[in-house]
Amino acid sequence: MMVIRAYPLPYCASNRIVQCYCDHISITVLACTNRAPYGFPAFILAMLVLLVPLAFIIFSYVSIIVAVLQIASTEGRLKTLSTCSAQLIIIALYYLPRCFVYLASNVGIKFSKDLRIVIIMLYSLLPPMINPLIYCFRTSGVKQILVRRFRVQRVDIQRANISTLCT
């Protein structure tokens, strides 16, 4: 719907979008007319699409935290809260930069195209990359293998340093 609304706008400037992907903000900024009648409904729709799922996520985590606080064992509480905290970090890495981009463009905050691309890449690529790493490091077998691997490398490096000092 947003693309259809942006289609009839008069475009007289450059038709190049310097972005990772073609979003509504990048298209409407190129128009030669006031983009407020087109930008505000897009902003409202984007905030609904972002904030409604975020509200459900926050509600579910509040429910989880309330249930966790009722667990008798401290170890169980800490384990559950550590799992939830990692997930909340990933959720924040996705939602906060995305909301910032939409909010900044509608408030009138201007930042360079390079910074905008970095922010877009932050919320597009970082959460999917970090998520497997977090759960990989939570597995005790993987932790033990990595610790052994790095200890062996550290010992080898120390031996190499000692042998070069002695010669």
Short mmCIF file of N, CA and C in Angstrom, two decimals:
data_model
loop_
_atom_site.label_atom_id
_atom_site.label_comp_id
_atom_site.label_asym_id
_atom_site.label_seq_id
_atom_site.Cartn_x
_atom_site.Cartn_y
_atom_site.Cartn_z
N MET A 1 0.82 -1.20 0.00
CA MET A 1 0.00 0.00 0.00
C MET A 1 0.87 1.26 0.00
N MET A 2 1.96 1.23 0.73
CA MET A 2 2.82 2.41 0.79
C MET A 2 3.50 2.68 -0.55
N VAL A 3 3.86 1.63 -1.25
CA VAL A 3 4.47 1.80 -2.57
C VAL A 3 3.45 2.40 -3.53
N ILE A 4 2.23 1.94 -3.47
CA ILE A 4 1.18 2.46 -4.34
C ILE A 4 0.94 3.94 -4.04
N ARG A 5 0.99 4.31 -2.77
CA ARG A 5 0.80 5.72 -2.42
C ARG A 5 1.96 6.59 -2.87
N ALA A 6 3.17 6.02 -2.93
CA ALA A 6 4.34 6.79 -3.34
C ALA A 6 4.46 6.88 -4.85
N TYR A 7 3.79 6.04 -5.59
CA TYR A 7 3.91 5.99 -7.04
C TYR A 7 3.50 7.29 -7.74
N PRO A 8 2.37 7.93 -7.40
CA PRO A 8 1.96 9.12 -8.15
C PRO A 8 2.71 10.40 -7.77
N LEU A 9 3.61 10.36 -6.81
CA LEU A 9 4.35 11.56 -6.42
C LEU A 9 5.20 12.05 -7.58
N PRO A 10 5.34 13.37 -7.71
CA PRO A 10 6.20 13.91 -8.77
C PRO A 10 7.68 13.81 -8.35
N TYR A 11 8.47 13.15 -9.15
CA TYR A 11 9.89 12.99 -8.87
C TYR A 11 10.69 13.80 -9.87
N CYS A 12 11.42 14.79 -9.37
CA CYS A 12 12.20 15.62 -10.27
C CYS A 12 13.68 15.59 -9.92
N ALA A 13 14.01 15.01 -8.81
CA ALA A 13 15.42 14.93 -8.40
C ALA A 13 16.02 13.62 -8.92
N SER A 14 17.16 13.31 -8.40
CA SER A 14 17.83 12.07 -8.79
C SER A 14 16.94 10.87 -8.46
N ASN A 15 17.03 9.85 -9.27
CA ASN A 15 16.23 8.66 -9.01
C ASN A 15 17.07 7.55 -8.39
N ARG A 16 18.18 7.90 -7.81
CA ARG A 16 19.05 6.92 -7.17
C ARG A 16 18.83 6.91 -5.68
N ILE A 17 18.67 5.70 -5.18
CA ILE A 17 18.51 5.50 -3.74
C ILE A 17 19.79 4.85 -3.24
N VAL A 18 20.46 5.55 -2.36
CA VAL A 18 21.71 5.03 -1.80
C VAL A 18 21.35 4.32 -0.50
N GLN A 19 20.87 3.12 -0.63
CA GLN A 19 20.47 2.31 0.52
C GLN A 19 20.73 0.85 0.23
N CYS A 20 20.55 0.05 1.23
CA CYS A 20 20.69 -1.40 1.07
C CYS A 20 19.45 -1.98 0.40
N TYR A 21 18.33 -1.36 0.63
CA TYR A 21 17.08 -1.80 0.02
C TYR A 21 16.19 -0.58 -0.16
N CYS A 22 15.17 -0.74 -0.92
CA CYS A 22 14.28 0.36 -1.28
C CYS A 22 13.14 0.43 -0.27
N ASP A 23 13.19 1.38 0.62
CA ASP A 23 12.10 1.54 1.59
C ASP A 23 11.30 2.80 1.28
N HIS A 24 10.20 2.95 1.95
CA HIS A 24 9.27 4.04 1.69
C HIS A 24 9.91 5.40 1.93
N ILE A 25 10.69 5.53 2.98
CA ILE A 25 11.32 6.80 3.31
C ILE A 25 12.27 7.22 2.19
N SER A 26 13.07 6.28 1.71
CA SER A 26 14.04 6.60 0.66
C SER A 26 13.36 7.03 -0.63
N ILE A 27 12.21 6.47 -0.93
CA ILE A 27 11.49 6.83 -2.15
C ILE A 27 10.83 8.19 -2.02
N THR A 28 10.13 8.42 -0.93
CA THR A 28 9.38 9.67 -0.80
C THR A 28 10.29 10.88 -0.60
N VAL A 29 11.50 10.68 -0.11
CA VAL A 29 12.45 11.79 0.04
C VAL A 29 12.84 12.34 -1.32
N LEU A 30 12.80 11.51 -2.34
CA LEU A 30 13.17 11.94 -3.69
C LEU A 30 12.08 12.78 -4.37
N ALA A 31 10.89 12.81 -3.82
CA ALA A 31 9.78 13.54 -4.44
C ALA A 31 10.00 15.05 -4.34
N CYS A 32 9.44 15.77 -5.30
CA CYS A 32 9.57 17.23 -5.34
C CYS A 32 8.44 17.93 -4.59
N THR A 33 7.64 17.21 -3.91
CA THR A 33 6.50 17.78 -3.21
C THR A 33 6.65 17.55 -1.71
N ASN A 34 5.73 18.12 -0.96
CA ASN A 34 5.71 17.91 0.47
C ASN A 34 5.40 16.44 0.75
N ARG A 35 6.28 15.78 1.46
CA ARG A 35 6.08 14.35 1.71
C ARG A 35 5.30 14.07 2.99
N ALA A 36 4.92 15.10 3.74
CA ALA A 36 4.19 14.90 5.00
C ALA A 36 2.89 14.13 4.82
N PRO A 37 2.06 14.43 3.82
CA PRO A 37 0.83 13.64 3.69
C PRO A 37 1.09 12.16 3.37
N TYR A 38 2.25 11.86 2.84
CA TYR A 38 2.59 10.47 2.52
C TYR A 38 3.43 9.83 3.62
N GLY A 39 4.27 10.64 4.26
CA GLY A 39 5.17 10.11 5.28
C GLY A 39 4.50 9.79 6.59
N PHE A 40 3.54 10.61 7.02
CA PHE A 40 2.91 10.38 8.32
C PHE A 40 2.09 9.10 8.36
N PRO A 41 1.24 8.82 7.37
CA PRO A 41 0.53 7.52 7.40
C PRO A 41 1.49 6.34 7.33
N ALA A 42 2.58 6.47 6.59
CA ALA A 42 3.57 5.39 6.53
C ALA A 42 4.24 5.21 7.90
N PHE A 43 4.49 6.32 8.58
CA PHE A 43 5.09 6.26 9.91
C PHE A 43 4.14 5.55 10.88
N ILE A 44 2.87 5.92 10.84
CA ILE A 44 1.88 5.29 11.73
C ILE A 44 1.79 3.79 11.45
N LEU A 45 1.74 3.42 10.19
CA LEU A 45 1.67 2.01 9.83
C LEU A 45 2.93 1.26 10.28
N ALA A 46 4.09 1.87 10.07
CA ALA A 46 5.35 1.23 10.48
C ALA A 46 5.41 1.05 11.99
N MET A 47 4.96 2.06 12.72
CA MET A 47 4.98 1.95 14.18
C MET A 47 3.99 0.88 14.66
N LEU A 48 2.85 0.78 14.01
CA LEU A 48 1.91 -0.29 14.37
C LEU A 48 2.51 -1.67 14.10
N VAL A 49 3.12 -1.80 12.93
CA VAL A 49 3.72 -3.09 12.56
C VAL A 49 4.87 -3.45 13.49
N LEU A 50 5.61 -2.46 13.96
CA LEU A 50 6.73 -2.72 14.86
C LEU A 50 6.31 -2.84 16.32
N LEU A 51 5.45 -1.93 16.77
CA LEU A 51 5.18 -1.85 18.20
C LEU A 51 4.13 -2.84 18.69
N VAL A 52 3.22 -3.27 17.84
CA VAL A 52 2.23 -4.26 18.29
C VAL A 52 2.92 -5.59 18.62
N PRO A 53 3.78 -6.13 17.72
CA PRO A 53 4.49 -7.35 18.11
C PRO A 53 5.42 -7.14 19.30
N LEU A 54 6.05 -5.95 19.36
CA LEU A 54 6.93 -5.66 20.49
C LEU A 54 6.13 -5.64 21.80
N ALA A 55 4.92 -5.12 21.77
CA ALA A 55 4.07 -5.12 22.97
C ALA A 55 3.76 -6.54 23.41
N PHE A 56 3.47 -7.43 22.47
CA PHE A 56 3.23 -8.84 22.83
C PHE A 56 4.48 -9.49 23.39
N ILE A 57 5.63 -9.17 22.81
CA ILE A 57 6.89 -9.73 23.30
C ILE A 57 7.17 -9.25 24.71
N ILE A 58 7.01 -7.96 24.95
CA ILE A 58 7.24 -7.41 26.29
C ILE A 58 6.27 -8.01 27.29
N PHE A 59 5.01 -8.13 26.91
CA PHE A 59 4.02 -8.75 27.80
C PHE A 59 4.41 -10.18 28.15
N SER A 60 4.86 -10.94 27.16
CA SER A 60 5.23 -12.33 27.43
C SER A 60 6.46 -12.41 28.33
N TYR A 61 7.43 -11.51 28.14
CA TYR A 61 8.61 -11.53 29.00
C TYR A 61 8.30 -11.07 30.41
N VAL A 62 7.39 -10.13 30.55
CA VAL A 62 6.96 -9.74 31.90
C VAL A 62 6.29 -10.93 32.59
N SER A 63 5.47 -11.66 31.86
CA SER A 63 4.83 -12.86 32.41
C SER A 63 5.87 -13.90 32.79
N ILE A 64 6.89 -14.07 31.95
CA ILE A 64 7.96 -15.02 32.25
C ILE A 64 8.72 -14.60 33.50
N ILE A 65 9.04 -13.32 33.60
CA ILE A 65 9.79 -12.83 34.76
C ILE A 65 8.97 -13.00 36.04
N VAL A 66 7.68 -12.73 35.98
CA VAL A 66 6.82 -12.93 37.15
C VAL A 66 6.82 -14.41 37.55
N ALA A 67 6.73 -15.30 36.57
CA ALA A 67 6.75 -16.74 36.87
C ALA A 67 8.11 -17.17 37.40
N VAL A 68 9.19 -16.59 36.86
CA VAL A 68 10.53 -16.96 37.31
C VAL A 68 10.76 -16.52 38.75
N LEU A 69 10.25 -15.37 39.10
CA LEU A 69 10.43 -14.89 40.47
C LEU A 69 9.74 -15.78 41.49
N GLN A 70 8.81 -16.60 41.03
CA GLN A 70 8.13 -17.52 41.93
C GLN A 70 8.85 -18.86 42.06
N ILE A 71 9.91 -19.08 41.27
CA ILE A 71 10.70 -20.30 41.37
C ILE A 71 11.47 -20.27 42.68
N ALA A 72 11.47 -21.39 43.38
CA ALA A 72 12.09 -21.45 44.70
C ALA A 72 13.62 -21.42 44.63
N SER A 73 14.21 -22.12 43.70
CA SER A 73 15.67 -22.22 43.67
C SER A 73 16.29 -20.99 43.00
N THR A 74 17.32 -20.49 43.62
CA THR A 74 18.04 -19.33 43.07
C THR A 74 18.73 -19.70 41.77
N GLU A 75 19.28 -20.92 41.70
CA GLU A 75 19.97 -21.36 40.49
C GLU A 75 19.01 -21.42 39.30
N GLY A 76 17.79 -21.89 39.53
CA GLY A 76 16.79 -21.95 38.46
C GLY A 76 16.40 -20.56 37.98
N ARG A 77 16.26 -19.65 38.93
CA ARG A 77 15.93 -18.26 38.57
C ARG A 77 17.03 -17.63 37.74
N LEU A 78 18.28 -17.80 38.17
CA LEU A 78 19.40 -17.21 37.44
C LEU A 78 19.53 -17.79 36.04
N LYS A 79 19.34 -19.09 35.91
CA LYS A 79 19.46 -19.73 34.60
C LYS A 79 18.38 -19.21 33.65
N THR A 80 17.15 -19.13 34.15
CA THR A 80 16.05 -18.64 33.32
C THR A 80 16.24 -17.17 32.96
N LEU A 81 16.64 -16.36 33.91
CA LEU A 81 16.85 -14.94 33.64
C LEU A 81 18.02 -14.71 32.69
N SER A 82 19.05 -15.54 32.76
CA SER A 82 20.17 -15.37 31.83
C SER A 82 19.73 -15.71 30.41
N THR A 83 18.88 -16.71 30.26
CA THR A 83 18.35 -17.04 28.94
C THR A 83 17.48 -15.91 28.41
N CYS A 84 16.63 -15.39 29.26
CA CYS A 84 15.74 -14.29 28.85
C CYS A 84 16.52 -13.03 28.52
N SER A 85 17.57 -12.75 29.29
CA SER A 85 18.33 -11.52 29.03
C SER A 85 19.01 -11.57 27.67
N ALA A 86 19.53 -12.72 27.27
CA ALA A 86 20.15 -12.83 25.94
C ALA A 86 19.11 -12.59 24.85
N GLN A 87 17.94 -13.15 25.02
CA GLN A 87 16.88 -12.95 24.03
C GLN A 87 16.42 -11.50 23.99
N LEU A 88 16.35 -10.86 25.13
CA LEU A 88 15.94 -9.45 25.17
C LEU A 88 16.97 -8.55 24.50
N ILE A 89 18.24 -8.90 24.59
CA ILE A 89 19.28 -8.13 23.90
C ILE A 89 19.09 -8.23 22.39
N ILE A 90 18.80 -9.43 21.92
CA ILE A 90 18.58 -9.63 20.48
C ILE A 90 17.34 -8.86 20.02
N ILE A 91 16.30 -8.90 20.81
CA ILE A 91 15.08 -8.17 20.47
C ILE A 91 15.35 -6.67 20.43
N ALA A 92 16.10 -6.17 21.40
CA ALA A 92 16.44 -4.74 21.42
C ALA A 92 17.30 -4.35 20.22
N LEU A 93 18.23 -5.23 19.82
CA LEU A 93 19.07 -4.95 18.65
C LEU A 93 18.25 -4.88 17.37
N TYR A 94 17.11 -5.51 17.35
CA TYR A 94 16.26 -5.45 16.17
C TYR A 94 15.31 -4.25 16.23
N TYR A 95 14.60 -4.09 17.32
CA TYR A 95 13.53 -3.09 17.38
C TYR A 95 14.02 -1.66 17.60
N LEU A 96 15.00 -1.44 18.46
CA LEU A 96 15.40 -0.06 18.78
C LEU A 96 15.98 0.69 17.59
N PRO A 97 16.95 0.13 16.85
CA PRO A 97 17.44 0.89 15.69
C PRO A 97 16.38 1.12 14.63
N ARG A 98 15.51 0.14 14.45
CA ARG A 98 14.46 0.26 13.44
C ARG A 98 13.48 1.38 13.80
N CYS A 99 13.04 1.40 15.04
CA CYS A 99 12.15 2.48 15.49
C CYS A 99 12.86 3.83 15.41
N PHE A 100 14.15 3.86 15.72
CA PHE A 100 14.91 5.10 15.65
C PHE A 100 14.93 5.65 14.23
N VAL A 101 15.14 4.79 13.24
CA VAL A 101 15.19 5.25 11.84
C VAL A 101 13.86 5.87 11.44
N TYR A 102 12.76 5.21 11.75
CA TYR A 102 11.45 5.74 11.39
C TYR A 102 11.14 7.02 12.16
N LEU A 103 11.44 7.03 13.44
CA LEU A 103 11.15 8.20 14.26
C LEU A 103 12.01 9.39 13.84
N ALA A 104 13.30 9.15 13.59
CA ALA A 104 14.20 10.24 13.21
C ALA A 104 13.78 10.88 11.90
N SER A 105 13.34 10.07 10.95
CA SER A 105 12.96 10.65 9.66
C SER A 105 11.69 11.48 9.77
N ASN A 106 10.80 11.16 10.69
CA ASN A 106 9.57 11.92 10.83
C ASN A 106 9.71 13.11 11.77
N VAL A 107 10.67 13.07 12.65
CA VAL A 107 10.91 14.21 13.54
C VAL A 107 11.74 15.27 12.83
N GLY A 108 12.50 14.85 11.83
CA GLY A 108 13.32 15.79 11.08
C GLY A 108 14.79 15.68 11.37
N ILE A 109 15.19 14.63 12.07
CA ILE A 109 16.61 14.43 12.34
C ILE A 109 17.27 13.91 11.07
N LYS A 110 18.28 14.60 10.63
CA LYS A 110 19.00 14.21 9.42
C LYS A 110 20.35 13.62 9.81
N PHE A 111 20.70 12.50 9.23
CA PHE A 111 22.03 11.96 9.40
C PHE A 111 22.52 11.44 8.07
N SER A 112 23.81 11.23 7.99
CA SER A 112 24.41 10.88 6.70
C SER A 112 23.87 9.57 6.17
N LYS A 113 23.99 9.40 4.86
CA LYS A 113 23.52 8.17 4.23
C LYS A 113 24.31 6.97 4.72
N ASP A 114 25.60 7.18 4.96
CA ASP A 114 26.43 6.08 5.46
C ASP A 114 25.97 5.63 6.84
N LEU A 115 25.65 6.58 7.71
CA LEU A 115 25.17 6.23 9.05
C LEU A 115 23.82 5.52 8.95
N ARG A 116 22.97 5.97 8.07
CA ARG A 116 21.67 5.31 7.88
C ARG A 116 21.85 3.87 7.40
N ILE A 117 22.79 3.65 6.49
CA ILE A 117 23.08 2.30 6.01
C ILE A 117 23.62 1.44 7.15
N VAL A 118 24.48 2.00 7.98
CA VAL A 118 25.02 1.25 9.12
C VAL A 118 23.89 0.86 10.08
N ILE A 119 22.99 1.78 10.35
CA ILE A 119 21.88 1.48 11.25
C ILE A 119 20.98 0.40 10.66
N ILE A 120 20.70 0.50 9.36
CA ILE A 120 19.87 -0.50 8.70
C ILE A 120 20.55 -1.86 8.74
N MET A 121 21.84 -1.89 8.49
CA MET A 121 22.57 -3.15 8.56
C MET A 121 22.60 -3.69 9.98
N LEU A 122 22.65 -2.78 10.96
CA LEU A 122 22.65 -3.20 12.36
C LEU A 122 21.40 -4.00 12.69
N TYR A 123 20.23 -3.48 12.34
CA TYR A 123 19.02 -4.23 12.70
C TYR A 123 18.68 -5.33 11.71
N SER A 124 19.27 -5.31 10.53
CA SER A 124 18.98 -6.36 9.56
C SER A 124 19.89 -7.58 9.72
N LEU A 125 21.15 -7.36 10.05
CA LEU A 125 22.11 -8.45 10.06
C LEU A 125 22.58 -8.88 11.45
N LEU A 126 22.70 -7.96 12.37
CA LEU A 126 23.27 -8.29 13.68
C LEU A 126 22.43 -9.29 14.48
N PRO A 127 21.13 -9.09 14.64
CA PRO A 127 20.36 -10.08 15.43
C PRO A 127 20.42 -11.50 14.87
N PRO A 128 20.27 -11.71 13.56
CA PRO A 128 20.38 -13.09 13.07
C PRO A 128 21.79 -13.68 13.21
N MET A 129 22.81 -12.83 13.23
CA MET A 129 24.17 -13.33 13.40
C MET A 129 24.48 -13.65 14.86
N ILE A 130 23.99 -12.84 15.76
CA ILE A 130 24.30 -13.01 17.18
C ILE A 130 23.49 -14.15 17.80
N ASN A 131 22.27 -14.33 17.36
CA ASN A 131 21.39 -15.34 17.96
C ASN A 131 22.01 -16.74 17.99
N PRO A 132 22.52 -17.27 16.87
CA PRO A 132 23.14 -18.59 16.95
C PRO A 132 24.38 -18.61 17.84
N LEU A 133 25.15 -17.52 17.83
CA LEU A 133 26.34 -17.47 18.67
C LEU A 133 25.99 -17.56 20.16
N ILE A 134 24.96 -16.83 20.56
CA ILE A 134 24.56 -16.85 21.96
C ILE A 134 24.17 -18.26 22.38
N TYR A 135 23.37 -18.92 21.58
CA TYR A 135 22.92 -20.26 21.95
C TYR A 135 24.01 -21.30 21.77
N CYS A 136 24.95 -21.04 20.89
CA CYS A 136 26.10 -21.93 20.73
C CYS A 136 26.96 -21.88 21.99
N PHE A 137 27.21 -20.68 22.51
CA PHE A 137 28.05 -20.54 23.70
C PHE A 137 27.34 -20.99 24.97
N ARG A 138 26.02 -21.11 24.93
CA ARG A 138 25.28 -21.59 26.08
C ARG A 138 25.40 -23.11 26.24
N THR A 139 25.75 -23.79 25.18
CA THR A 139 25.90 -25.24 25.23
C THR A 139 27.22 -25.57 25.90
N SER A 140 27.17 -26.38 26.95
CA SER A 140 28.37 -26.65 27.73
C SER A 140 29.42 -27.40 26.92
N GLY A 141 29.02 -28.31 26.05
CA GLY A 141 29.98 -29.04 25.22
C GLY A 141 30.76 -28.11 24.32
N VAL A 142 30.07 -27.15 23.70
CA VAL A 142 30.74 -26.18 22.83
C VAL A 142 31.68 -25.31 23.64
N LYS A 143 31.25 -24.89 24.84
CA LYS A 143 32.11 -24.08 25.70
C LYS A 143 33.40 -24.82 26.04
N GLN A 144 33.27 -26.10 26.41
CA GLN A 144 34.44 -26.88 26.78
C GLN A 144 35.41 -27.03 25.60
N ILE A 145 34.90 -27.28 24.42
CA ILE A 145 35.74 -27.43 23.24
C ILE A 145 36.47 -26.12 22.95
N LEU A 146 35.76 -25.00 23.02
CA LEU A 146 36.39 -23.71 22.76
C LEU A 146 37.45 -23.37 23.80
N VAL A 147 37.16 -23.64 25.07
CA VAL A 147 38.13 -23.36 26.14
C VAL A 147 39.38 -24.20 25.93
N ARG A 148 39.21 -25.50 25.62
CA ARG A 148 40.37 -26.36 25.38
C ARG A 148 41.17 -25.86 24.18
N ARG A 149 40.48 -25.47 23.14
CA ARG A 149 41.15 -25.00 21.92
C ARG A 149 41.97 -23.74 22.18
N PHE A 150 41.40 -22.79 22.90
CA PHE A 150 42.12 -21.55 23.16
C PHE A 150 43.24 -21.76 24.17
N ARG A 151 43.07 -22.66 25.12
CA ARG A 151 44.15 -22.95 26.07
C ARG A 151 45.34 -23.57 25.34
N VAL A 152 45.09 -24.49 24.41
CA VAL A 152 46.17 -25.11 23.65
C VAL A 152 46.89 -24.05 22.83
N GLN A 153 46.15 -23.16 22.19
CA GLN A 153 46.79 -22.12 21.38
C GLN A 153 47.61 -21.17 22.26
N ARG A 154 47.10 -20.85 23.45
CA ARG A 154 47.81 -19.95 24.34
C ARG A 154 49.12 -20.59 24.80
N VAL A 155 49.09 -21.88 25.13
CA VAL A 155 50.30 -22.59 25.54
C VAL A 155 51.30 -22.62 24.40
N ASP A 156 50.83 -22.90 23.17
CA ASP A 156 51.72 -22.92 22.01
C ASP A 156 52.35 -21.55 21.77
N ILE A 157 51.58 -20.50 21.91
CA ILE A 157 52.10 -19.14 21.71
C ILE A 157 53.13 -18.81 22.78
N GLN A 158 52.86 -19.19 24.04
CA GLN A 158 53.81 -18.93 25.11
C GLN A 158 55.11 -19.71 24.89
N ARG A 159 55.02 -20.97 24.44
CA ARG A 159 56.21 -21.75 24.15
C ARG A 159 57.02 -21.10 23.02
N ALA A 160 56.31 -20.62 21.99
CA ALA A 160 57.01 -19.97 20.87
C ALA A 160 57.71 -18.71 21.34
N ASN A 161 57.09 -17.95 22.24
CA ASN A 161 57.71 -16.73 22.76
C ASN A 161 58.93 -17.05 23.60
N ILE A 162 58.85 -18.09 24.40
CA ILE A 162 59.97 -18.48 25.26
C ILE A 162 61.13 -18.98 24.40
N SER A 163 60.79 -19.78 23.36
CA SER A 163 61.87 -20.30 22.51
C SER A 163 62.58 -19.19 21.73
N THR A 164 61.86 -18.16 21.34
CA THR A 164 62.50 -17.05 20.62
C THR A 164 63.34 -16.21 21.57
N LEU A 165 62.94 -16.14 22.82
CA LEU A 165 63.72 -15.38 23.81
C LEU A 165 65.01 -16.11 24.16
N CYS A 166 64.94 -17.43 24.18
CA CYS A 166 66.11 -18.23 24.57
C CYS A 166 67.15 -18.30 23.45
N THR A 167 66.76 -18.13 22.21
CA THR A 167 67.73 -18.24 21.11
C THR A 167 68.38 -16.94 20.77
#
